[in-house]
XYZ file of C-alpha atoms in Angstrom:
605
model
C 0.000 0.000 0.000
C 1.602 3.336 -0.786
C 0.618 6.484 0.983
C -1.862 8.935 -0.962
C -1.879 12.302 -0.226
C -5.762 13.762 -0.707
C -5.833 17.050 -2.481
C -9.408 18.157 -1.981
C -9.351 16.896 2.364
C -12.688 18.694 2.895
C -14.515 15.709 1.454
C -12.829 13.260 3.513
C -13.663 15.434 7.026
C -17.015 15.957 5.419
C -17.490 11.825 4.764
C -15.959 11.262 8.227
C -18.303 13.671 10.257
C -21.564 12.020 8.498
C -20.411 8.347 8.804
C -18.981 8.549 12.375
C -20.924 10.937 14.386
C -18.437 10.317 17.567
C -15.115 12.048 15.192
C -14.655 15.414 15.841
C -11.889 17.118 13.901
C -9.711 19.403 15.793
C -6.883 19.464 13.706
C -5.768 19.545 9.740
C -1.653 19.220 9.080
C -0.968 19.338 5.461
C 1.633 16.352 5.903
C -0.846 13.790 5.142
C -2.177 13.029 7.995
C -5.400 14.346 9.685
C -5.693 14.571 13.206
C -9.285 13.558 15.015
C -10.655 14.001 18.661
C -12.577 10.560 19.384
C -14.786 10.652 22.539
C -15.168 6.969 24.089
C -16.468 6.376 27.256
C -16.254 9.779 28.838
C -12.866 9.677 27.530
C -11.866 12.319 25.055
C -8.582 11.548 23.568
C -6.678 12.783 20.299
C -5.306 10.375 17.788
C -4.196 10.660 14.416
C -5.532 9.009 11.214
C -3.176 8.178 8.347
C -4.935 7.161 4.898
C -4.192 4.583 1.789
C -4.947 4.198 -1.180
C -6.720 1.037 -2.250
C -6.960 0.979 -5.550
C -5.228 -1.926 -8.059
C -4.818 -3.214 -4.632
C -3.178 -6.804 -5.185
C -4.832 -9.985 -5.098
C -2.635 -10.659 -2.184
C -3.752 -7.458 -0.194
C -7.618 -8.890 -0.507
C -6.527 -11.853 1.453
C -4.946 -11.205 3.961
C -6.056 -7.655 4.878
C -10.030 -7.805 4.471
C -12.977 -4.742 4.904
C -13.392 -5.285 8.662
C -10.945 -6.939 11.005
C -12.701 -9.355 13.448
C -13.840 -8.758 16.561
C -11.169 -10.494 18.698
C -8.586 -12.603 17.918
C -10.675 -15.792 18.375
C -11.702 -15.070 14.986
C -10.627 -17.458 11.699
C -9.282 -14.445 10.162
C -6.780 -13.674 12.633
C -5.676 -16.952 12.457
C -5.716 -17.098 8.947
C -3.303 -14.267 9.233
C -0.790 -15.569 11.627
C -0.744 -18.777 9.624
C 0.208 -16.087 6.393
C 2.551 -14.706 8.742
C 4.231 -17.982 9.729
C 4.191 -19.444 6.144
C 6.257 -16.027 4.496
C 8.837 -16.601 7.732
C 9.680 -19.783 6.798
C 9.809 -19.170 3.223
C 11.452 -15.864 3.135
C 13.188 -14.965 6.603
C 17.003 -16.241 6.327
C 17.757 -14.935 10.540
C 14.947 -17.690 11.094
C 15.884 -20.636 8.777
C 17.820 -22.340 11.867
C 15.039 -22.557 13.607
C 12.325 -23.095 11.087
C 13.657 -26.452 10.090
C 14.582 -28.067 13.199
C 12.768 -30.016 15.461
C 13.438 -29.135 18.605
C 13.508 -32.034 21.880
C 10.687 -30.614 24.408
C 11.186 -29.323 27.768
C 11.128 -32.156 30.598
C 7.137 -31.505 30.572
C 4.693 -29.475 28.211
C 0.926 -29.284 27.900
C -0.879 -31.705 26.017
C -2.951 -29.705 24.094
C -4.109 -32.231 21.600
C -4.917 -31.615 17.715
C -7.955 -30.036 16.339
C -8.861 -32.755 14.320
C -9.425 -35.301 17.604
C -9.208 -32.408 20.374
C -8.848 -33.986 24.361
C -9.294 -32.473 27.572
C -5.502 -30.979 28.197
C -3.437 -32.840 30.471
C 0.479 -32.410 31.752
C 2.760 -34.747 29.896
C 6.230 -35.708 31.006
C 8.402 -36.115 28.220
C 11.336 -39.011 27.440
C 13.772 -36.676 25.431
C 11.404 -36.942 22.212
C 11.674 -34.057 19.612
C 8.306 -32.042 18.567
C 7.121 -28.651 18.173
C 5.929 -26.369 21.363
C 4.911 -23.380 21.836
C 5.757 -21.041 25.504
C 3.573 -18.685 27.222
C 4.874 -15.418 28.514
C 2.561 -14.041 30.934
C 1.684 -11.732 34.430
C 1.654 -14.005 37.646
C -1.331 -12.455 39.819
C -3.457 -12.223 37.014
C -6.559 -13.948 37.851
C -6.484 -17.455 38.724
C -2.978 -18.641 38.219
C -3.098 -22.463 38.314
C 0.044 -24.253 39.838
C 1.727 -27.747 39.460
C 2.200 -28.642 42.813
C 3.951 -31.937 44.682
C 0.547 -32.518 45.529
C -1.689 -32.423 42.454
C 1.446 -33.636 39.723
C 0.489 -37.175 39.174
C -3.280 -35.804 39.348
C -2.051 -33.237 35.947
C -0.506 -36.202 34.036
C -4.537 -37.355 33.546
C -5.926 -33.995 32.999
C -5.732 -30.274 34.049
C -8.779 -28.343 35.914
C -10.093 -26.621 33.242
C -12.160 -25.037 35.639
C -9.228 -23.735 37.515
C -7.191 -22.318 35.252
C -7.489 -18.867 34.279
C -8.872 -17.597 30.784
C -4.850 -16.293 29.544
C -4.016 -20.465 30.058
C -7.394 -21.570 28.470
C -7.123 -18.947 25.438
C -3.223 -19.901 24.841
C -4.436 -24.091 24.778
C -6.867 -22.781 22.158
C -4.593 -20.823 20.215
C -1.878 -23.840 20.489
C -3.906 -26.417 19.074
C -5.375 -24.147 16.308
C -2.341 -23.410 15.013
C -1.623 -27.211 14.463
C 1.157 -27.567 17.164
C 0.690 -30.222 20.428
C 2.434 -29.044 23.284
C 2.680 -25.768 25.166
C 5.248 -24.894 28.345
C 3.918 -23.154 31.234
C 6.129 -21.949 33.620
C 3.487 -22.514 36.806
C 2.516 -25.613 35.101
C 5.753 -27.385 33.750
C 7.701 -26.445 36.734
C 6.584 -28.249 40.774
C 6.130 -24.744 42.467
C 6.815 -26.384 45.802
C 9.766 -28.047 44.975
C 13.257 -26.097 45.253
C 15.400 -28.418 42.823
C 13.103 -28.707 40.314
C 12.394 -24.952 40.338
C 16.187 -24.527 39.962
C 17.077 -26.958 37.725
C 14.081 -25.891 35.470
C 14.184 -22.242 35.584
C 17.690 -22.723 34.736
C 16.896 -24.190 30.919
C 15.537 -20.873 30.101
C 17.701 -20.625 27.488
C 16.868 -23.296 25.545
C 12.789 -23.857 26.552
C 12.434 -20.040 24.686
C 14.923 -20.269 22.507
C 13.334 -23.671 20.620
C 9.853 -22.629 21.109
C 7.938 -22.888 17.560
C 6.590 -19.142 18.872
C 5.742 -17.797 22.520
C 2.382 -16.239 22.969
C 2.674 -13.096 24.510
C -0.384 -11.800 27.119
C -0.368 -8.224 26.943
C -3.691 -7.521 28.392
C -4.321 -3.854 28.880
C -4.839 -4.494 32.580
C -5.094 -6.430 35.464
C -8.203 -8.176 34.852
C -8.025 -12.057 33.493
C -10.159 -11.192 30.225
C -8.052 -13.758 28.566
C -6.422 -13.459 25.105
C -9.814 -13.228 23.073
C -11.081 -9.964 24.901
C -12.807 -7.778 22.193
C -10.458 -5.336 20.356
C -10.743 -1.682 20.735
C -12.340 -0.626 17.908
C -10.734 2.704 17.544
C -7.688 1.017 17.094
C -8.335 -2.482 15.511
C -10.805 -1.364 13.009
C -10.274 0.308 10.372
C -13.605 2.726 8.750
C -14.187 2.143 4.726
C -15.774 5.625 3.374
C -16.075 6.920 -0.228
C -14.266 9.663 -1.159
C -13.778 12.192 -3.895
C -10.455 13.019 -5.053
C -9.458 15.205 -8.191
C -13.064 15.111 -9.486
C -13.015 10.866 -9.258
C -14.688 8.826 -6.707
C -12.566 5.888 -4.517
C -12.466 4.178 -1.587
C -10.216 5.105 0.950
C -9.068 2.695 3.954
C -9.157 5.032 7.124
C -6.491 3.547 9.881
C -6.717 4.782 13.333
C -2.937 5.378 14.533
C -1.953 6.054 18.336
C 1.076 8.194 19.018
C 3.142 5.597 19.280
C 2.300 3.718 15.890
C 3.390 7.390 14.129
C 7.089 7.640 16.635
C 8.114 3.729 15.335
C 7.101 2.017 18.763
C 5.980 -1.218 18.764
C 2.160 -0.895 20.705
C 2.865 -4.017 22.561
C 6.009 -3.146 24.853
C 3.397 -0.379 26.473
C 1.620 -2.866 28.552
C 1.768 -4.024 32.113
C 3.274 -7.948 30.986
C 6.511 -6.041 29.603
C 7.140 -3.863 33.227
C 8.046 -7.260 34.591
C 11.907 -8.741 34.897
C 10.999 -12.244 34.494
C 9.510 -11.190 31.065
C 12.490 -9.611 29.794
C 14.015 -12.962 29.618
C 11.400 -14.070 27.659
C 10.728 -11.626 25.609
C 14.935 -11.713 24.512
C 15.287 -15.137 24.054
C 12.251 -16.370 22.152
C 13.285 -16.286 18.420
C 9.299 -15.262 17.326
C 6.865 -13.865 19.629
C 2.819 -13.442 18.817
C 1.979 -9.965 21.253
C -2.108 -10.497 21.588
C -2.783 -6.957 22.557
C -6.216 -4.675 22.882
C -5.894 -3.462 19.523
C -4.622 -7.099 17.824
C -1.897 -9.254 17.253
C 1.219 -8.164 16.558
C 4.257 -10.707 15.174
C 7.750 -10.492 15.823
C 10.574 -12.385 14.900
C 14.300 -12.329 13.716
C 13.084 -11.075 10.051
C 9.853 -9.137 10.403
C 7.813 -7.767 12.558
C 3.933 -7.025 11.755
C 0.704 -5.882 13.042
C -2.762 -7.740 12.344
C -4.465 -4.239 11.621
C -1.913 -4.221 8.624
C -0.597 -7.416 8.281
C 1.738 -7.066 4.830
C 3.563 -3.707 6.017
C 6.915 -4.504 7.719
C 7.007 -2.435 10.786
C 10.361 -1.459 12.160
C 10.150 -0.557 15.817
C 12.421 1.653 17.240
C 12.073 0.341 20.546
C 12.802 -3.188 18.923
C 14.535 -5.534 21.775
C 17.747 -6.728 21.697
C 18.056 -10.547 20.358
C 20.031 -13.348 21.560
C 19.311 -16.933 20.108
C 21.215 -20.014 20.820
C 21.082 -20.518 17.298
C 23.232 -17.360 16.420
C 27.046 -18.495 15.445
C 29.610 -18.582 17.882
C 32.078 -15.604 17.996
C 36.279 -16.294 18.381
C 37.742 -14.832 21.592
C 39.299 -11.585 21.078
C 37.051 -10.417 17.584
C 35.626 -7.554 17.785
C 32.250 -9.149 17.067
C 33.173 -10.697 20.933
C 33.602 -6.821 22.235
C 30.344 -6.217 20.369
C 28.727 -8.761 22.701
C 29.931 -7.617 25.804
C 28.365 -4.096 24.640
C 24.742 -5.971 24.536
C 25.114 -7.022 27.777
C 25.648 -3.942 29.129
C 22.554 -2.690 27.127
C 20.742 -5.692 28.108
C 21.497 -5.486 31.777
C 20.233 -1.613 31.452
C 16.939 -2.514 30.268
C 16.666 -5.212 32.636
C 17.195 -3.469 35.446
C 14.245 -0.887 35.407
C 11.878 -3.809 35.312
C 9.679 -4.793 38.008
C 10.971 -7.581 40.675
C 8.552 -8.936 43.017
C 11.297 -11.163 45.239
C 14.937 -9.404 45.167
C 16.428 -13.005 45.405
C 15.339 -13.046 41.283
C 17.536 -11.331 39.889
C 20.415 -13.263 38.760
C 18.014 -16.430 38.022
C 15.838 -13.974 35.753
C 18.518 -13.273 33.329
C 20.289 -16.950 33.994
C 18.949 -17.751 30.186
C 20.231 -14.709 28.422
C 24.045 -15.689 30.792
C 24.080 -18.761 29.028
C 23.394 -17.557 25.846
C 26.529 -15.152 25.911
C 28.309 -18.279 27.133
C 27.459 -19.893 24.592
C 28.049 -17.737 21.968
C 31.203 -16.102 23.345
C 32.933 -19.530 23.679
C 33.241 -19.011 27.753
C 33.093 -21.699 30.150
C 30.774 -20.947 33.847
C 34.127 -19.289 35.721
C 33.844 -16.237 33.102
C 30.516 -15.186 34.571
C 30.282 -13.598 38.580
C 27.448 -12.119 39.284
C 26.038 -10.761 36.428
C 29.746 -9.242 35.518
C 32.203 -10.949 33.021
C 35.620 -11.599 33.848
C 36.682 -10.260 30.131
C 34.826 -6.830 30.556
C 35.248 -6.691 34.207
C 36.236 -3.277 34.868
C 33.803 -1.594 32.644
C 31.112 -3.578 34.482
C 32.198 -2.350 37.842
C 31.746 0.849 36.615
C 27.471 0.947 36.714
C 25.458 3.371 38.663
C 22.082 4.383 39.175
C 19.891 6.138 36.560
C 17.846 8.386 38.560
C 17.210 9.585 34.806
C 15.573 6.228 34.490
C 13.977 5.875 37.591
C 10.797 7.941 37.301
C 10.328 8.824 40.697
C 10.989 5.563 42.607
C 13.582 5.160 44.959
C 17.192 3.117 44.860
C 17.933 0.866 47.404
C 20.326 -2.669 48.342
C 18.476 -5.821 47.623
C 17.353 -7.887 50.773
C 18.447 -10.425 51.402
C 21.604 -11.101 50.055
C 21.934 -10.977 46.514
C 25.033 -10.354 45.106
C 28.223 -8.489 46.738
C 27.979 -4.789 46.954
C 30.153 -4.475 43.560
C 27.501 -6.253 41.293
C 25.127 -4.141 39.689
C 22.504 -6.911 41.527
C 23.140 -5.537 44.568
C 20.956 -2.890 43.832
C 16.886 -2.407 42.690
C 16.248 0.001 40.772
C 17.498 0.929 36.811
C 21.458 1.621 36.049
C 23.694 2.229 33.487
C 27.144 1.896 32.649
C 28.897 5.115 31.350
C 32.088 3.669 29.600
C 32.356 2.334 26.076
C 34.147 1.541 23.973
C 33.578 4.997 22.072
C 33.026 7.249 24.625
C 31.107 7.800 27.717
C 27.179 8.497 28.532
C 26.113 10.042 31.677
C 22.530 11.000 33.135
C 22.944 15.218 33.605
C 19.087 15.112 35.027
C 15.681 13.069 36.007
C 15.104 13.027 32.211
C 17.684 13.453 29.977
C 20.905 11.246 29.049
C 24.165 12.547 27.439
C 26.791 10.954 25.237
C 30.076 12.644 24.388
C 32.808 10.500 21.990
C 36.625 9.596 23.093
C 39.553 9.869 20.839
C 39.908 6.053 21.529
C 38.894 3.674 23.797
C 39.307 4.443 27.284
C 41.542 2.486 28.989
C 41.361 1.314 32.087
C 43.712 2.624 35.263
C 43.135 -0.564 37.723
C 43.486 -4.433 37.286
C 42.250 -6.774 38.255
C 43.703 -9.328 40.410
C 40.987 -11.961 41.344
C 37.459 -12.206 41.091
C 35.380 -15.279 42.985
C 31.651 -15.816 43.664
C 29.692 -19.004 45.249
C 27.111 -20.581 43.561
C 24.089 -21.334 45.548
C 22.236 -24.167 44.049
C 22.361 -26.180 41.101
C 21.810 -22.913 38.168
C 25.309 -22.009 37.570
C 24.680 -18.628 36.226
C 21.778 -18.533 39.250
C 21.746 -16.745 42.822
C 25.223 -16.646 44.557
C 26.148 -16.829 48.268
C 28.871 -14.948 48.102
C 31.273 -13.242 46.136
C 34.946 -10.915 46.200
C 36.609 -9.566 43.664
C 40.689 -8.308 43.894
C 41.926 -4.958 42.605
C 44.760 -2.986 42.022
C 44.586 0.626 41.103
C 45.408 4.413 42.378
C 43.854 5.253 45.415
C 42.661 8.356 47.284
C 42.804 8.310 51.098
C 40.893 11.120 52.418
C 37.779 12.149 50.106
C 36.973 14.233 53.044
C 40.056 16.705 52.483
C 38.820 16.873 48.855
C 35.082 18.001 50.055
C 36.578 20.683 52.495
C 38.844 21.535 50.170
C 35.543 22.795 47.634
C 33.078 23.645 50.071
C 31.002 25.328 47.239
C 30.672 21.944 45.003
C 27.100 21.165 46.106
C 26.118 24.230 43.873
C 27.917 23.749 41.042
C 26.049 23.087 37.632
C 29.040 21.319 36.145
C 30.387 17.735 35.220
C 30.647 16.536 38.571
C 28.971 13.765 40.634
C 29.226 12.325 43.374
C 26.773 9.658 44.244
C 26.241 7.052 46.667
C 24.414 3.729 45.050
C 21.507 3.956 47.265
C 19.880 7.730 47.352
C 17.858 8.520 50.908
C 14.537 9.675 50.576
C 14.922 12.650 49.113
C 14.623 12.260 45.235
C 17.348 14.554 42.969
C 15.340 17.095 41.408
C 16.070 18.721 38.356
C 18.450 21.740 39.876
C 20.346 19.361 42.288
C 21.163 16.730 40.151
C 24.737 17.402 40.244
C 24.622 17.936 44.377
C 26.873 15.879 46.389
C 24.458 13.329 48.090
C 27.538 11.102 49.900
C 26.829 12.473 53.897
C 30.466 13.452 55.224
C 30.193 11.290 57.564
C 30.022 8.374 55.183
C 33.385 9.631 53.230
C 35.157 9.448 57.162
C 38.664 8.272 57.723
C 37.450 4.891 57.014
C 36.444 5.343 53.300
C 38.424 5.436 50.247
C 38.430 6.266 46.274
C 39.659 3.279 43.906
C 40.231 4.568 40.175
C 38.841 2.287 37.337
C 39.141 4.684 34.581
C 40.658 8.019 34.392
C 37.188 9.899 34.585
C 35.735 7.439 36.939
C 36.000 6.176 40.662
C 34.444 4.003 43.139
C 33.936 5.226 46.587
C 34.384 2.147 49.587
C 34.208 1.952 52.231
C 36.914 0.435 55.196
C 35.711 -2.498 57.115
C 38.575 -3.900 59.755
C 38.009 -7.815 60.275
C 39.761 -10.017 62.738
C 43.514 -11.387 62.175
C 43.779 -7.128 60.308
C 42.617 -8.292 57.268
C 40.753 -4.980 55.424
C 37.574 -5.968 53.682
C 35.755 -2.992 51.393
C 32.373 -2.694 50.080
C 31.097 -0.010 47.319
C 29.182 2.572 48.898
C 29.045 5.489 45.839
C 30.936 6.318 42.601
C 32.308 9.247 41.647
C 33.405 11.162 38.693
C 37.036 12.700 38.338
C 38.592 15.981 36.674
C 41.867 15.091 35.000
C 42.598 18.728 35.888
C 45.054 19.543 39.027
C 43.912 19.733 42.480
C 43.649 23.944 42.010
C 40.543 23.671 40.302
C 37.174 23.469 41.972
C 35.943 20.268 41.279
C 35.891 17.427 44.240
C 38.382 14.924 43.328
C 40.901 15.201 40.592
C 44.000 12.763 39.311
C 46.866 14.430 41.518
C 44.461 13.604 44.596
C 45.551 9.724 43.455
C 48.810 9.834 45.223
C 49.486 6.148 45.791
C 48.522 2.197 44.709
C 47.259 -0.454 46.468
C 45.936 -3.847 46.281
C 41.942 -3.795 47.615
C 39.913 -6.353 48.018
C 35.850 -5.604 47.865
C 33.126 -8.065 48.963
C-alpha cells in the first residue's frame, strides 16, 4: 500500500463527520495526515488518522487484509493471518531458517494440548527426550487465577488439568496452540513443581533453551489487570479500520481510514506499552524467544528475527524503534578476542540496562531472571561458567564495575540494596532500581538530570587505570549462572585516602552546575530534582577516615568503604561512585587525578 496524499481533504472530514458521528476534527496538518478528537467512554482523547490508497490493490492485499478486522482474535481471520505470517517466515526470513527447520527435543514436561482434528481435555505430559514442536507462554503471575503444578496435584495433571481452575490467559493460549496445528505448550506454573526447590532450579535454569526452541511464545499483553483472557474484544478505535467513499481530483474511490496512536506514528511497537513487559521475568522471555505473537487490545502483533507485523496491517513490515535486543542459541559462535566478541559484551551492558528498570517482586530473582540470556553469551562467546560472577564478566570486568544508578531512568521511585543477600555490593545486583554503565568503547554516557541522558565521543577507547587481580563468587544451588552466596573480587589501582580533604577543600561543590557527581548507590529519601542533580548526596560522615576512592578509569572512581576484620585483614564494600577531573587539584571540582597519590591492592566483597 503506498501512501496517498488527498488534495481536496474537505470531502474526507465531510465523509468522516456524516459516517462517524463520535469524530470530531480538531486538527488539519498538510503532511498527510489528519488529526481527530474521538470521545469513548467519557474519555476524550486525540489520535491521528493516516490514509491509503486502495486501488489496483493486489490480489494478495484482498486476502490477507479484508474490509473489517474481526472482533477479537478468536476469529478465523486472525488466524488465517498468523498462519500467512508464519508461512512467508519460513519461506522468506534467512535470521529464522535455523530454527524453522529443526525439530526441537521438548522441555522435561509441556501441555498436552491435543490436535484439532481429535481435540482432548488438556493434560500435563512428562516427556522421554522426544523431539516435537511447542509453543511457551509469557505471561503476568497475579493475574486472575494462576493455576500451579504442585507436589501434591502432579500425578493428578498427568490425567488432565482443571479446566475449571485455570485462568482464561491459560485456556485462550491451549486454544490458540492447538489451532495453530502444534501439540504441546510450556507453562512456567505448570511445567515447573512450584513447591519443589530443585526442580524450580534446575528448570528455571533451561531458560535458554525452553524459549529459545519454542515454535513461537504467545505473549499476554492484556491492557490491565483483569483475566479477560487473550480473546477480549479489540478496541475498535484502534483495531478497526472505517471504509468511506471519497472524492479526489473530481473521481470517486475508496479510501481505507487507519486509526494510529502516538506511538504507531514515533516507530514504537504498541505491545512493549503494557503491564506484561514492566516485569523482569519477562524480559528474559521476551529476549530469548526467536518469534513472539503480542495479543494486545488493539490485535496481534508478530515479531521475529526477520519481520515484525501488526494484524491491523498485516503485509507492512514495521520497524520498531524500541525493537529488543536478540540473543538466540542458534546465532554463530564468535572467536575470543574479535571484535564481534567486544560487540557482545556491549549488549550485555545494554541488556542489563533494560533489565534493570523492570519490576521484581522477590529481590532473590535477579540473577536467576537473566540466567537464560548468561548462558546464551556463554554460549556464543565460547566461555566456560568461571567467566561469569554475578552478572559481571571476567573479560569486561572493569567496565562492568563501573554501573550506577539512573535516577534519569527511575521515574520517581527510589534506589535501594536488595534484601536479602543478593550479590556483593560491587555487582550491579546488589541494587533495585534501573542503572547504566557510562564507559564504552567509544566514549562515555552520563545521566545530567531526572530526564535526559548525554553521550560525548573519546579519541579512543578508554583504557582502564586498575586491574584486576581476582574475582570469585559461590554458587548457591544447582543454576550455575543462578543466585550466589557470596562473592569478592581483587583490585589494584590508584587510590585516594581522604575524600573528606577533597570536600573541604571545595566547600562550594554542592552548587555547582558542572560535570561533577558524586553519588552514593543507594539515594535517601529525598529524590534529585532537576536543579540538584549534580549535588553531592555522599553524607560526610560516610566519606570518614574509614572510606576510600579506587580509580577504574581516568574519569571514573568508586567510593568504599573500610571495614577492619579479625587477624587485620581490610575488607571494602562499594558505597558510591564518583566522577574525576583530570585537571590539578587547584581547580574546583571534588576529586581530581593528583588527589591519586598512591597504589594499592583492595579487596571488595
Amino acid at each position: 500500500m503506498d501512501d496517498f496524499r488527498l488534495t481536496q481533504e474537505e470531502d474526507l472530514l465531510e465523509c468522516l463527520e456524516k459516517k462517524s458521528s463520535h469524530v470530531h476534527v480538531v486538527h488539519k496538518p498538510s503532511s498527510g495526515d489528519l488529526e481527530f478528537c474521538f470521545n469513548s467512554e467519557n474519555v476524550r482523547r486525540t489520535v491521528t488518522l493516516r490514509y491509503y490508497f486502495v486501488s489496483n490493490t493486489p490480489n494478495e492485499i484482498s486476502h490477507a487484509f479484508r474490509p473489517k478486522l474481526s472482533e477479537s482474535a478468536r476469529s478465523s481471520h486472525t488466524l488465517d493471518t498468523i498462519h500467512y505470517w508464519s508461512q512467508k517466515c519460513e519461506k522468506l526470513h534467512q535470521d529464522c531458517a535455523e530454527q524453522n527447520h529443526t525439530t526441537p527435543e521438548l522441555p522435561k514436561r509441556v501441555i498436552d494440548v491435543g490436535i484439532l482434528s481429535a481435540p482432548c481435555s488438556p493434560f500435563l505430559y512428562v516427556s522421554n527426550g522426544e523431539k516435537a514442536k511447542y509453543v511457551t507462554l509469557s505471561h503476568r503471575w497475579g493475574l486472575g487465577n494462576i493455576c500451579r503444578t504442585l507436589k501434591a496435584t502432579i500425578e493428578q495433571y498427568t490425567t488432565g488439568l482443571p479446566t475449571d481452575e485455570i485462568s482464561n490467559v491459560f485456556r485462550d493460549a491451549i486454544e490458540v496452540t492447538r489451532r495453530l496445528g502444534i501439540k504441546f505448550l510450556w507453562i512456567d506454573s505448570l511445567c515447573i513443581i512450584q513447591d519443589s526447590v530443585e526442580d524450580w532450579e534446575i528448570e528455571s535454569s533451561k531458560m535458554a533453551e525452553i524459549y529459545s526452541n519454542a515454535s513461537f511464545t504467545i505473549a499476554a499483553a492484556l491492557a490491565s489487570n483483569i483475566d479477560t483472557g487473550l480473546f477480549s474484544p479489540y478496541d475498535p478505535l484502534l483495531a478497526r479500520p472505517c471504509r468511506v467513499d471519497v472524492k479526489s481530483s473530481g473521481e470517486s474511490t475508496v479510501e481505507i481510514i487507519r486509526i494510529w496512536r502516538e506511538t504507531d506514528l514515533l516507530g514504537l511497537n504498541l505491545a512493549y506499552l503494557y503491564l506484561l513487559y514492566s516485569r523482569a521475568w519477562v524480559f528474559q522471555e521476551q529476549t530469548l524467544s526467536p518469534k513472539i505473537l503480542h495479543f494486545t487490545p488493539a490485535g496481534v502483533l508478530w515479531e521475529c528475527l526477520g519481520a515484525n507485523y501488526t494484524e491491523s496491517e498485516p503485509l507492512r513490515q514495521r520497524e520498531w524503534k524500541d525493537a529488543p535486543l536478540k540473543l538466540s542459541l542458534h546465532s554463530p559462535r564468535e572467536p575470543a578476542g574479535s571484535s564481534n566478541q567486544a560487540v557482545m559484551f556491549d549488549k550485555w551492558l545494554d541488556l542489563v540496562e533494560t533489565y534493570s528498570g523492570r519490576e521484581m517482586k522477590f529481590d532473590s530473582d535477579w540473577l536467576p531472571a537473566i540466567s537464560g540470556i548468561a548462558k546464551v553469551m556463554l554460549k556464543q562467546l565460547q566461555c566456560n561458567y568461571n567467566e561469569y560472577f554475578a552478572g559481571l564478566w571476567r573479560q569486561d570486568m572493569l567496565r562492568c564495575l563501573t554501573w550506577y544508578p539512573n535516577t534519569a531512568r527511575a521515574r520517581g521511585k527510589k534506589h535501594s540494596r536488595t534484601h536479602p543477600y543478593v550479590a556483593p555490593s560491587w555487582a550491579w545486583a546488589a541494587l533495585n532500581g534501573p542503572i547504566s554503565f557510562p564507559i564504552r568503547r567509544d566514549g562515555y554516557r552520563f545521566s545530567f538530570s531526572l530526564t535526559s541522558e548525554t553521550h560525548w565521543p573519546a579519541s579512543e577507547d578508554p583504557k582502564p587505570s586498575a586491574v584486576v587481580l581476582d574475582v570469585r563468587s559461590v554458587v548457591r544451588g544447582l543454576d550455575p549462572t543462578g543466585r550466589i552466596s557470596s562473592g569478592k573480587i581483587v583490585l589494584f589501582g590508584p587510590v585516594c585516602d581522604n575524600p573528606v580533604y577533597c570536600l573541604r577543600r571545595n566547600p562550594g561543590l554542592q552548587t555547582r552546575s558542572d560535570l561533577v557527581w558524586v553519588r552514593r548507590d543507594d539515594p535517601d529519601d529525598k529524590i534529585l530534582g532537576e536543579t540538584d542533580t549534580f549535588a553531592l548526596d555522599i553524607p560526610q560522615e560516610m566519606l570518614a577516615v574509614n572510606s576510600i576512592l579506587l580509580r577504574l578509569y581516568p574519569e571514573f572512581a568508586l567510593i568504599l568503604e573500610r571495614n577492619m576484620c579479625p587477624g587485620g585483614n581490610v575488607l571494602h564494600s562499594r558505597i558510591g561512585w564518583c566522577t574525576i577531573d583530570r585537571g590539578t587539584a587547584g581547580t574546583s571540582t571534588f576529586v581530581t587525578s593528583d588527589d591519586f597519590t598512591r597504589q594499592e591492592v583492595v579487596v571488595i566483597v
